[in-house]
Coordinates of C-alpha atoms and ligand atoms in Angstrom, one line a residue:
M447 CA 149.4 93.4 168.7
D448 CA 145.6 93.2 169.1
M449 CA 143.0 91.0 167.6
Y450 CA 139.2 90.9 167.5
Q451 CA 137.4 88.1 169.2
I452 CA 133.9 87.7 167.7
E453 CA 131.1 85.5 169.0
G454 CA 129.2 85.1 165.7
A455 CA 125.6 84.3 164.6
K456 CA 124.0 87.3 166.4
S457 CA 121.7 89.4 164.2
L458 CA 122.8 93.1 163.8
R459 CA 120.0 95.4 164.7
G460 CA 119.7 99.1 165.0
D461 CA 121.1 102.3 163.5
V462 CA 124.7 102.9 162.5
P463 CA 126.1 106.4 161.8
L464 CA 128.4 106.4 158.8
S465 CA 131.8 108.1 159.1
G466 CA 133.4 110.5 156.6
S467 CA 134.9 108.9 153.6
K468 CA 138.5 107.9 154.0
N469 CA 139.3 107.9 150.3
A470 CA 137.6 111.3 149.7
C471 CA 139.3 112.9 152.7
L472 CA 142.9 111.9 151.9
P473 CA 143.4 114.0 148.7
I474 CA 141.4 116.8 150.3
I475 CA 143.9 117.0 153.1
T476 CA 146.9 117.4 150.7
A477 CA 144.9 119.7 148.5
A478 CA 144.7 122.1 151.5
L479 CA 148.4 122.6 150.9
L480 CA 147.5 124.5 147.7
G481 CA 145.7 127.3 149.6
E482 CA 147.2 130.6 150.7
G483 CA 145.2 130.4 153.9
P484 CA 144.0 127.7 156.3
S485 CA 141.3 125.2 155.4
T486 CA 138.8 123.6 157.7
I487 CA 137.5 120.1 156.9
H488 CA 134.6 118.6 158.8
G489 CA 133.6 114.9 158.9
V490 CA 137.1 113.6 159.0
P491 CA 137.3 110.1 160.3
D492 CA 139.9 109.3 163.0
L493 CA 141.8 106.6 161.2
F494 CA 145.5 105.4 161.0
D495 CA 145.7 106.6 157.4
I496 CA 144.4 110.1 158.3
R497 CA 146.8 110.4 161.2
N498 CA 149.7 109.3 159.1
L499 CA 148.8 111.8 156.4
R500 CA 148.5 114.5 159.1
L501 CA 152.1 113.7 160.2
L502 CA 153.2 114.0 156.6
V503 CA 151.7 117.4 156.0
E504 CA 153.1 118.5 159.4
H505 CA 156.5 117.2 158.3
L506 CA 156.2 119.5 155.2
G507 CA 155.7 122.4 157.6
A508 CA 151.9 122.8 157.7
S509 CA 150.2 123.2 161.1
V510 CA 147.3 120.9 161.8
E511 CA 144.7 120.7 164.4
F512 CA 142.3 117.7 164.6
S513 CA 139.5 117.2 167.1
D514 CA 135.9 115.9 167.0
G515 CA 136.2 115.1 163.3
T516 CA 137.3 118.6 162.3
L517 CA 140.8 119.0 160.8
T518 CA 142.2 122.5 160.3
I519 CA 145.3 122.8 158.1
D520 CA 147.3 126.0 157.8
P521 CA 149.9 125.6 155.0
A522 CA 151.6 128.9 155.8
G523 CA 154.7 127.3 157.3
V524 CA 155.4 124.8 154.5
N525 CA 159.1 124.8 154.1
R526 CA 160.0 121.3 152.7
D527 CA 159.3 119.5 149.4
Y528 CA 160.8 116.2 150.6
V529 CA 158.8 113.2 151.9
P530 CA 161.0 110.5 153.3
Y531 CA 160.6 106.8 152.7
D532 CA 159.4 106.1 156.2
M533 CA 156.4 108.3 155.7
M534 CA 155.7 107.3 152.1
C535 CA 155.7 103.6 152.7
R536 CA 152.9 103.8 155.3
M537 CA 150.2 104.3 152.7
R538 CA 149.4 104.9 149.1
A539 CA 147.8 108.3 149.7
S540 CA 151.1 109.8 150.7
F541 CA 151.8 110.2 147.0
Y542 CA 149.0 112.8 147.0
A543 CA 151.6 115.2 148.4
M544 CA 153.3 115.3 145.0
G545 CA 150.7 117.2 142.9
P546 CA 150.2 120.1 145.4
L547 CA 154.0 120.4 146.1
L548 CA 154.8 120.6 142.4
A549 CA 152.0 123.0 141.7
R550 CA 152.7 125.4 144.5
Y551 CA 156.5 125.1 145.0
G552 CA 157.6 123.7 141.6
R553 CA 159.6 120.9 143.3
A554 CA 158.9 117.6 145.0
K555 CA 161.1 114.7 146.1
V556 CA 159.1 111.7 147.3
S557 CA 159.7 108.0 147.8
L558 CA 157.5 105.5 146.0
P559 CA 154.3 105.0 148.1
G560 CA 153.2 102.0 150.2
G561 CA 149.6 100.9 150.9
C562 CA 147.5 97.8 151.1
A563 CA 149.1 94.6 149.7
I564 CA 146.5 94.0 147.0
G565 CA 148.8 93.5 144.0
D566 CA 150.9 95.7 141.8
R567 CA 150.2 99.4 142.3
P568 CA 152.4 101.5 140.0
V569 CA 152.4 105.3 139.9
D570 CA 153.2 105.7 136.2
L571 CA 149.9 107.4 135.4
H572 CA 150.6 110.0 138.1
T573 CA 154.1 110.7 136.9
R574 CA 153.1 110.7 133.2
G575 CA 150.4 113.3 134.0
F576 CA 152.9 115.5 135.8
Q577 CA 155.3 115.3 132.8
D578 CA 152.4 116.2 130.5
L579 CA 152.0 119.4 132.6
G580 CA 155.7 120.2 131.9
A581 CA 157.4 118.8 135.0
Q582 CA 160.8 117.2 134.6
L583 CA 161.0 113.9 136.5
G584 CA 163.9 111.7 137.5
E585 CA 164.6 108.9 139.9
S586 CA 167.3 108.8 142.5
N587 CA 167.8 106.1 145.2
G588 CA 164.2 105.1 145.2
Y589 CA 162.9 108.6 145.2
I590 CA 161.0 110.4 142.4
V591 CA 162.4 113.9 142.0
A592 CA 160.2 116.4 140.1
R593 CA 160.8 119.9 139.1
S594 CA 158.8 122.5 137.2
P595 CA 161.2 124.3 134.9
G596 CA 159.1 127.5 134.8
K597 CA 157.5 129.2 137.7
R598 CA 154.2 127.3 137.0
L599 CA 153.3 124.0 135.4
K600 CA 151.8 124.3 131.9
G601 CA 148.2 123.3 131.2
S602 CA 147.9 120.6 128.6
R603 CA 145.5 117.9 127.2
L604 CA 146.4 114.5 128.6
S605 CA 145.0 111.0 129.0
L606 CA 145.2 109.0 132.3
L607 CA 144.2 105.7 130.8
G608 CA 146.2 102.8 132.1
S609 CA 146.3 99.1 131.3
N610 CA 143.7 98.5 134.0
G611 CA 141.5 101.4 133.1
T612 CA 141.2 104.7 134.8
S613 CA 143.0 105.8 138.0
V614 CA 141.4 107.5 140.9
G615 CA 144.7 108.5 142.5
A616 CA 146.3 109.8 139.3
T617 CA 143.2 111.8 138.4
C618 CA 143.2 113.4 141.9
N619 CA 146.9 114.1 141.9
V620 CA 147.1 115.6 138.3
M621 CA 143.9 117.6 138.9
M622 CA 145.5 119.1 142.1
A623 CA 148.7 119.9 140.1
A624 CA 146.7 121.5 137.3
T625 CA 144.8 124.0 139.5
L626 CA 147.8 126.4 139.6
A627 CA 149.2 125.6 136.1
E628 CA 149.3 128.3 133.4
G629 CA 146.5 127.8 130.9
V630 CA 143.9 125.1 130.5
T631 CA 144.3 121.4 131.3
L632 CA 142.0 118.7 129.9
I633 CA 142.2 115.4 131.6
D634 CA 140.9 112.6 129.3
D635 CA 140.0 109.2 130.6
A636 CA 139.7 110.7 134.0
A637 CA 138.3 108.5 136.9
R638 CA 134.7 109.3 137.7
E639 CA 134.6 108.0 141.3
P640 CA 132.8 110.1 144.0
D641 CA 136.2 110.7 145.6
V642 CA 137.3 112.6 142.4
V643 CA 134.0 114.6 142.4
E644 CA 134.4 115.5 146.1
L645 CA 138.0 116.7 145.6
A646 CA 137.0 118.8 142.6
A647 CA 134.2 120.4 144.6
F648 CA 136.7 121.2 147.5
L649 CA 139.2 122.6 145.0
R650 CA 136.5 124.8 143.6
A651 CA 135.7 126.0 147.1
M652 CA 139.3 127.0 147.3
G653 CA 139.0 129.1 144.1
A654 CA 140.0 126.5 141.5
R655 CA 138.2 126.6 138.1
I656 CA 137.2 123.0 137.4
S657 CA 134.4 121.5 135.4
G658 CA 133.5 118.0 134.1
E659 CA 134.3 116.0 137.2
G660 CA 132.3 112.9 137.3
T661 CA 132.6 112.5 133.5
S662 CA 135.7 111.1 131.7
T663 CA 137.0 114.6 130.7
I664 CA 137.8 117.1 133.4
R665 CA 138.6 120.7 132.4
I666 CA 140.9 122.8 134.7
E667 CA 141.6 126.4 134.0
G668 CA 144.7 127.3 136.0
V669 CA 144.6 130.2 138.5
E670 CA 147.5 132.0 140.1
K671 CA 146.4 131.5 143.7
L672 CA 144.0 129.4 145.7
H673 CA 142.7 130.3 149.2
G674 CA 141.7 128.1 152.1
A675 CA 138.1 126.7 152.3
E676 CA 135.7 125.1 154.7
W677 CA 134.3 121.7 153.6
T678 CA 132.3 118.8 155.0
V679 CA 133.4 115.4 153.6
C680 CA 130.7 113.0 152.3
T681 CA 130.2 109.7 154.2
D682 CA 132.0 106.6 153.3
R683 CA 130.3 104.5 150.7
I684 CA 132.6 101.5 151.3
E685 CA 131.8 101.6 155.1
A686 CA 128.1 101.7 154.1
A687 CA 128.4 98.7 151.9
T688 CA 130.3 96.8 154.6
F689 CA 127.6 97.4 157.2
A690 CA 124.9 96.6 154.7
I691 CA 126.5 93.2 153.9
A692 CA 127.1 92.6 157.6
A693 CA 123.4 93.2 158.2
L694 CA 122.4 90.7 155.5
V695 CA 124.8 87.9 156.5
T696 CA 123.6 88.1 160.1
H697 CA 119.9 88.1 159.2
G698 CA 119.8 91.6 160.8
D699 CA 117.9 94.8 160.3
V700 CA 120.2 97.9 160.1
V701 CA 119.6 101.5 159.2
L702 CA 122.7 103.2 157.7
R703 CA 122.5 106.9 158.8
G704 CA 123.9 109.4 156.5
A705 CA 124.2 107.3 153.4
V706 CA 124.7 109.1 150.0
R707 CA 122.2 107.4 147.7
P708 CA 124.0 108.0 144.3
H709 CA 127.3 106.8 145.8
L710 CA 125.8 103.4 146.5
Y711 CA 124.3 102.8 143.1
S712 CA 126.1 99.7 141.9
T713 CA 126.5 98.2 145.4
L714 CA 122.7 98.4 146.0
L715 CA 122.0 97.1 142.5
A716 CA 124.0 93.9 143.4
L717 CA 122.3 93.6 146.8
D718 CA 118.9 94.1 145.3
L719 CA 119.5 91.4 142.7
W720 CA 120.7 89.1 145.5
G721 CA 117.4 89.7 147.3
A722 CA 118.0 92.3 149.9
E723 CA 115.2 94.6 151.0
L724 CA 116.5 98.1 150.8
T725 CA 114.3 100.9 151.9
W726 CA 115.2 104.6 152.1
V727 CA 113.6 105.7 155.4
G728 CA 115.0 109.2 155.2
E729 CA 116.8 111.1 152.5
N730 CA 120.1 109.7 153.6
D731 CA 119.0 106.8 155.8
L732 CA 118.9 103.3 154.3
R733 CA 117.3 100.4 156.0
V734 CA 118.9 97.0 155.0
R735 CA 117.5 93.6 155.7
R736 CA 116.8 90.3 153.9
S737 CA 113.6 90.0 151.9
R738 CA 111.5 86.9 152.1
H739 CA 112.3 86.1 148.5
A740 CA 114.9 83.5 147.5
K741 CA 118.6 84.7 147.7
H742 CA 120.2 84.6 144.3
P743 CA 123.8 83.7 143.5
L744 CA 125.4 86.5 141.4
Q745 CA 128.0 87.0 138.7
V746 CA 129.8 90.2 139.5
V747 CA 132.6 92.1 137.8
T748 CA 134.5 94.9 139.6
E749 CA 135.0 97.9 137.5
P750 CA 135.8 101.6 137.8
W751 CA 132.9 103.9 138.7
P752 CA 130.0 103.4 138.1
G753 CA 130.7 99.7 138.1
F754 CA 130.8 97.5 141.2
P755 CA 133.6 98.7 143.5
T756 CA 136.7 96.6 144.0
D757 CA 136.7 97.8 147.6
V758 CA 133.5 95.9 148.3
Q759 CA 134.5 92.7 146.5
S760 CA 135.8 90.9 149.5
Q761 CA 132.7 91.7 151.6
L762 CA 130.4 90.6 148.8
T763 CA 132.3 87.3 148.7
V764 CA 131.2 86.6 152.2
L765 CA 127.5 87.2 151.3
L766 CA 127.8 84.9 148.3
A767 CA 129.6 82.3 150.3
L768 CA 126.4 82.0 152.3
T769 CA 124.1 82.0 149.2
P770 CA 123.0 78.7 147.8
G771 CA 124.3 78.0 144.3
E772 CA 127.4 79.0 142.3
S773 CA 128.4 82.7 142.2
Y774 CA 131.4 84.2 140.4
I775 CA 133.3 87.4 140.9
R776 CA 135.8 88.8 138.4
E777 CA 138.2 91.4 139.8
T778 CA 139.4 93.6 137.0
I779 CA 141.1 96.4 139.0
Y780 CA 143.4 94.4 141.2
P781 CA 143.4 90.8 139.8
E782 CA 145.4 89.6 142.8
R783 CA 143.0 91.0 145.4
F784 CA 141.9 87.7 146.8
K785 CA 144.0 87.3 149.9
H786 CA 140.7 87.0 151.9
V787 CA 139.8 83.8 150.1
H788 CA 142.3 81.6 151.9
E789 CA 141.2 82.9 155.3
L790 CA 137.5 82.6 154.5
K791 CA 138.1 79.0 153.7
R792 CA 139.2 78.5 157.3
L793 CA 135.7 79.7 158.3
G794 CA 134.2 77.0 156.0
A795 CA 133.6 79.0 152.8
K796 CA 133.9 77.1 149.6
I797 CA 135.8 79.2 147.1
S798 CA 138.1 78.3 144.2
V799 CA 140.1 80.4 141.9
P800 CA 139.6 78.9 138.4
E801 CA 141.8 81.6 136.8
K802 CA 143.7 84.7 137.7
G803 CA 141.3 87.5 138.6
R804 CA 138.2 85.3 139.0
I805 CA 136.7 83.3 141.9
Q806 CA 134.0 80.8 142.0
I807 CA 131.9 80.7 145.2
T808 CA 129.8 77.7 146.1
G809 CA 127.3 78.7 148.8
V810 CA 127.4 76.8 152.1
P811 CA 124.6 76.8 154.7
A812 CA 126.8 78.3 157.5
L813 CA 130.3 79.4 158.4
R814 CA 132.0 78.3 161.6
G815 CA 134.3 80.3 163.9
A816 CA 138.1 80.1 163.3
V817 CA 141.4 82.0 163.8
V818 CA 142.1 84.1 160.8
K819 CA 144.4 86.9 159.8
A820 CA 143.6 90.2 158.1
T821 CA 146.1 90.7 155.2
D822 CA 144.8 94.1 154.1
L823 CA 142.0 96.6 154.9
R824 CA 139.1 95.2 152.9
A825 CA 140.2 91.5 153.4
G826 CA 140.0 92.3 157.1
A827 CA 136.5 93.8 156.7
A828 CA 135.4 90.6 154.9
L829 CA 136.8 88.5 157.8
V830 CA 134.9 90.6 160.4
T831 CA 131.7 90.3 158.3
A832 CA 132.2 86.5 158.0
A833 CA 133.0 86.1 161.7
L834 CA 129.8 88.0 162.6
A835 CA 127.8 85.4 160.6
A836 CA 129.8 82.4 161.7
H837 CA 128.6 80.0 164.4
G838 CA 131.0 80.0 167.3
T839 CA 134.0 82.1 168.2
S840 CA 136.5 83.6 165.7
Q841 CA 139.7 85.5 166.3
I842 CA 140.9 88.0 163.7
R843 CA 144.6 88.8 163.9
D844 CA 146.5 91.8 162.4
I845 CA 143.5 94.1 162.9
E846 CA 145.8 97.1 162.4
H847 CA 144.9 96.8 158.7
I848 CA 141.2 97.3 159.5
S849 CA 141.9 100.4 161.7
R850 CA 143.2 102.1 158.6
G851 CA 139.7 102.4 157.1
Y852 CA 137.0 101.8 159.7
E853 CA 136.4 104.4 162.4
N854 CA 135.1 103.0 165.7
L855 CA 134.3 99.7 164.1
E856 CA 134.2 97.7 167.3
Q857 CA 131.8 100.2 169.1
K858 CA 129.6 100.5 166.1
L859 CA 129.2 96.8 165.9
I860 CA 128.6 96.5 169.7
D861 CA 125.9 99.1 169.4
L862 CA 124.3 96.9 166.7
G863 CA 124.4 93.9 169.1
A864 CA 127.5 92.1 167.9
G865 CA 129.6 90.1 170.2
I866 CA 133.0 91.6 169.5
C867 CA 135.9 92.7 171.7
T868 CA 139.6 93.6 171.2
L869 CA 142.1 91.4 172.9
P870 CA 145.9 91.6 173.0
V871 CA 147.7 88.8 171.2
A872 CA 150.7 87.3 173.0
D873 CA 153.4 85.6 170.8
S874 CA 152.7 82.4 172.6
D875 CA 148.9 82.7 172.2
P876 CA 147.7 79.3 171.2
G877 CA 144.6 80.7 169.4
L878 CA 141.3 78.8 169.2
D879 CA 142.9 75.9 167.4
G880 CA 145.6 75.3 170.0
H881 CA 148.5 76.4 167.6
T882 CA 151.0 79.0 168.7
H883 CA 150.5 82.3 166.9
H884 CA 153.6 83.9 165.5
D885 CA 152.9 87.5 164.7
T886 CA 153.7 88.2 161.0
N887 CA 152.1 91.6 161.1
D888 CA 153.6 94.0 158.7
A889 CA 151.0 96.7 159.2
V890 CA 151.5 100.4 159.3
S891 CA 152.7 101.7 162.6
Q892 CA 152.4 105.2 163.9
A893 CA 155.2 107.5 162.8
D894 CA 158.0 108.3 165.1
P895 CA 158.4 112.0 164.5
S896 CA 161.9 112.2 165.8
E897 CA 163.1 109.5 163.4
L898 CA 161.3 111.2 160.5
E899 CA 162.8 114.6 161.4
T900 CA 166.3 113.2 161.0
L901 CA 165.5 111.9 157.6
A902 CA 164.0 115.2 156.4
G903 CA 166.2 117.1 154.0
D904 CA 165.5 119.6 151.3
V905 CA 164.0 123.0 152.1
V906 CA 161.6 124.5 149.6
Ligands
EPZ1655 C1 142.1 104.2 145.2 O1 143.4 103.6 145.0 C2 141.7 103.7 146.6 N1 142.7 104.3 147.5 C3 141.6 102.2 146.7 O2 141.1 101.9 148.0 C4 140.7 101.7 145.6 O3 140.8 100.3 145.7 C5 141.2 102.2 144.3 O4 141.2 103.6 144.2 C6 140.2 101.8 143.1 O5 139.0 102.3 143.3 C7 142.6 105.5 147.9 O6 141.8 106.3 147.5 C8 143.6 106.0 148.9 P1 143.7 103.5 141.1 P2 144.3 104.2 143.8 O7 144.8 104.4 140.8 O8 144.0 105.5 143.5 C9 146.3 101.0 138.1 C10 140.8 100.8 150.0 O9 140.6 99.7 150.3 N2 147.3 102.1 138.1 O10 142.3 104.0 140.8 O11 145.7 103.8 144.1 C11 146.2 100.2 139.4 O12 147.3 99.3 139.6 C12 141.8 101.2 148.9 O13 140.3 101.8 150.6 C13 148.3 102.1 137.2 O14 148.4 101.2 136.4 O15 143.8 103.2 142.7 C14 144.9 99.6 139.4 O16 144.9 98.4 138.7 C15 142.7 100.1 148.5 N3 149.2 103.2 137.2 C16 144.1 100.7 138.6 O17 145.0 101.5 137.9 C17 149.0 104.2 138.1 O18 149.8 105.1 138.0 C18 143.2 101.6 139.5 O19 144.0 102.1 140.5 C19 148.0 104.2 139.0 C20 147.1 103.1 139.0

């Protein structure tokens, strides 16, 4: 297993090209299964999650080519409706196979999905939405088995409101399922995130009749067929936010190339209130640096779009850990998403958890290098950000989590002047603190296609 070694306290300076959005890309890849012909998607980041989803759609029978950020998917050969546990447990987005399979083939058998360990992540809103479209669902040996009794699903009016608000995943999945349903579907309480808007636009390019995306009611008029489409995915707003915060904590001066201004609204609002100097130097190029004004502690609540994104909560924690005064963050989407807190304390941050779902951050003048462990993707991003700011050397273990969501992170940081390299971790590695490291990594690994093949069953 590898780790990052970071020599901190170096200002990040220069330009960073943003990659395509992981969370926008994932549902677009499975949506391509709905088309009668091949789809070509540009701007696809080369990430573990993308590679694993590619293996999944190939397992279903689609042929896929991926080079230089362009992914071509031809679903002509799809001949399975079954996704085995070993594939589903690698990531949450594998559940995105269910909507297209049900819509196009009327059947799907998928195991419950995996994903980042950030708290309870049920799929009840997805399954409820499919049932509202007329699918019959059952559970058998850890698998969800879904069938459409008629040839096509039936359009319906449904709500996707859960106890924690709206759901990005359920909105995408049900929207995909409804594109080929008979009649009109109205999704109330739909998620409004850019990922949903991007998927709707791609589906429209495939011939779907969708309107209202980006509002809380989406209207889908089912069509009999969809065709393949060509699409360029928007850049990653969470990657943009991560680099922006890394620039601020290192007293740097960074231009984010390819940023989508409306996608960054709430993140930039928070950074502006904190005291960042944010200048659009081109239509999609944002310069980020500290202003001369005082840095303000903040009280931030994570919320569904257009609120402050949960995926930037851990990185913001690092910024506030270095901001004089008391800051607070309330996490409403994943109230247990604070695994980074324990690790940030190793670097000298002062953070307490006064109640479930809320942290209090007391600013300290500086962080110091330490050995820490990434427990999930964004917790890992926060640790990299903190280590870049910290004085001395840090080692970040279990970086496989980070590779799920950040393309070429190491090279992009080196190009900005960071002191970062990847090193192998031996079981007996004493780390910086002299203690032996025992690898507790439970990260995703690459699929072993032969193993998956033997698990594969049902033929569509
Ligand atoms: C997406 O997850 C993202 N993942 C997450 O990003 C992101 O944190 C999350 O949206 C919120 O923005 C992908 O796009 C692959 P949700 P998703 O359904 O769709 C509850 C990252 O770091 N819920 O919007 O799974 C759920 O527990 C990742 O890139 C139900 O109760 O999130 C949560 O509290 C991590 N029942 C809330 O809704 C359901 O059936 C929002 O979850 C589904 C969700």
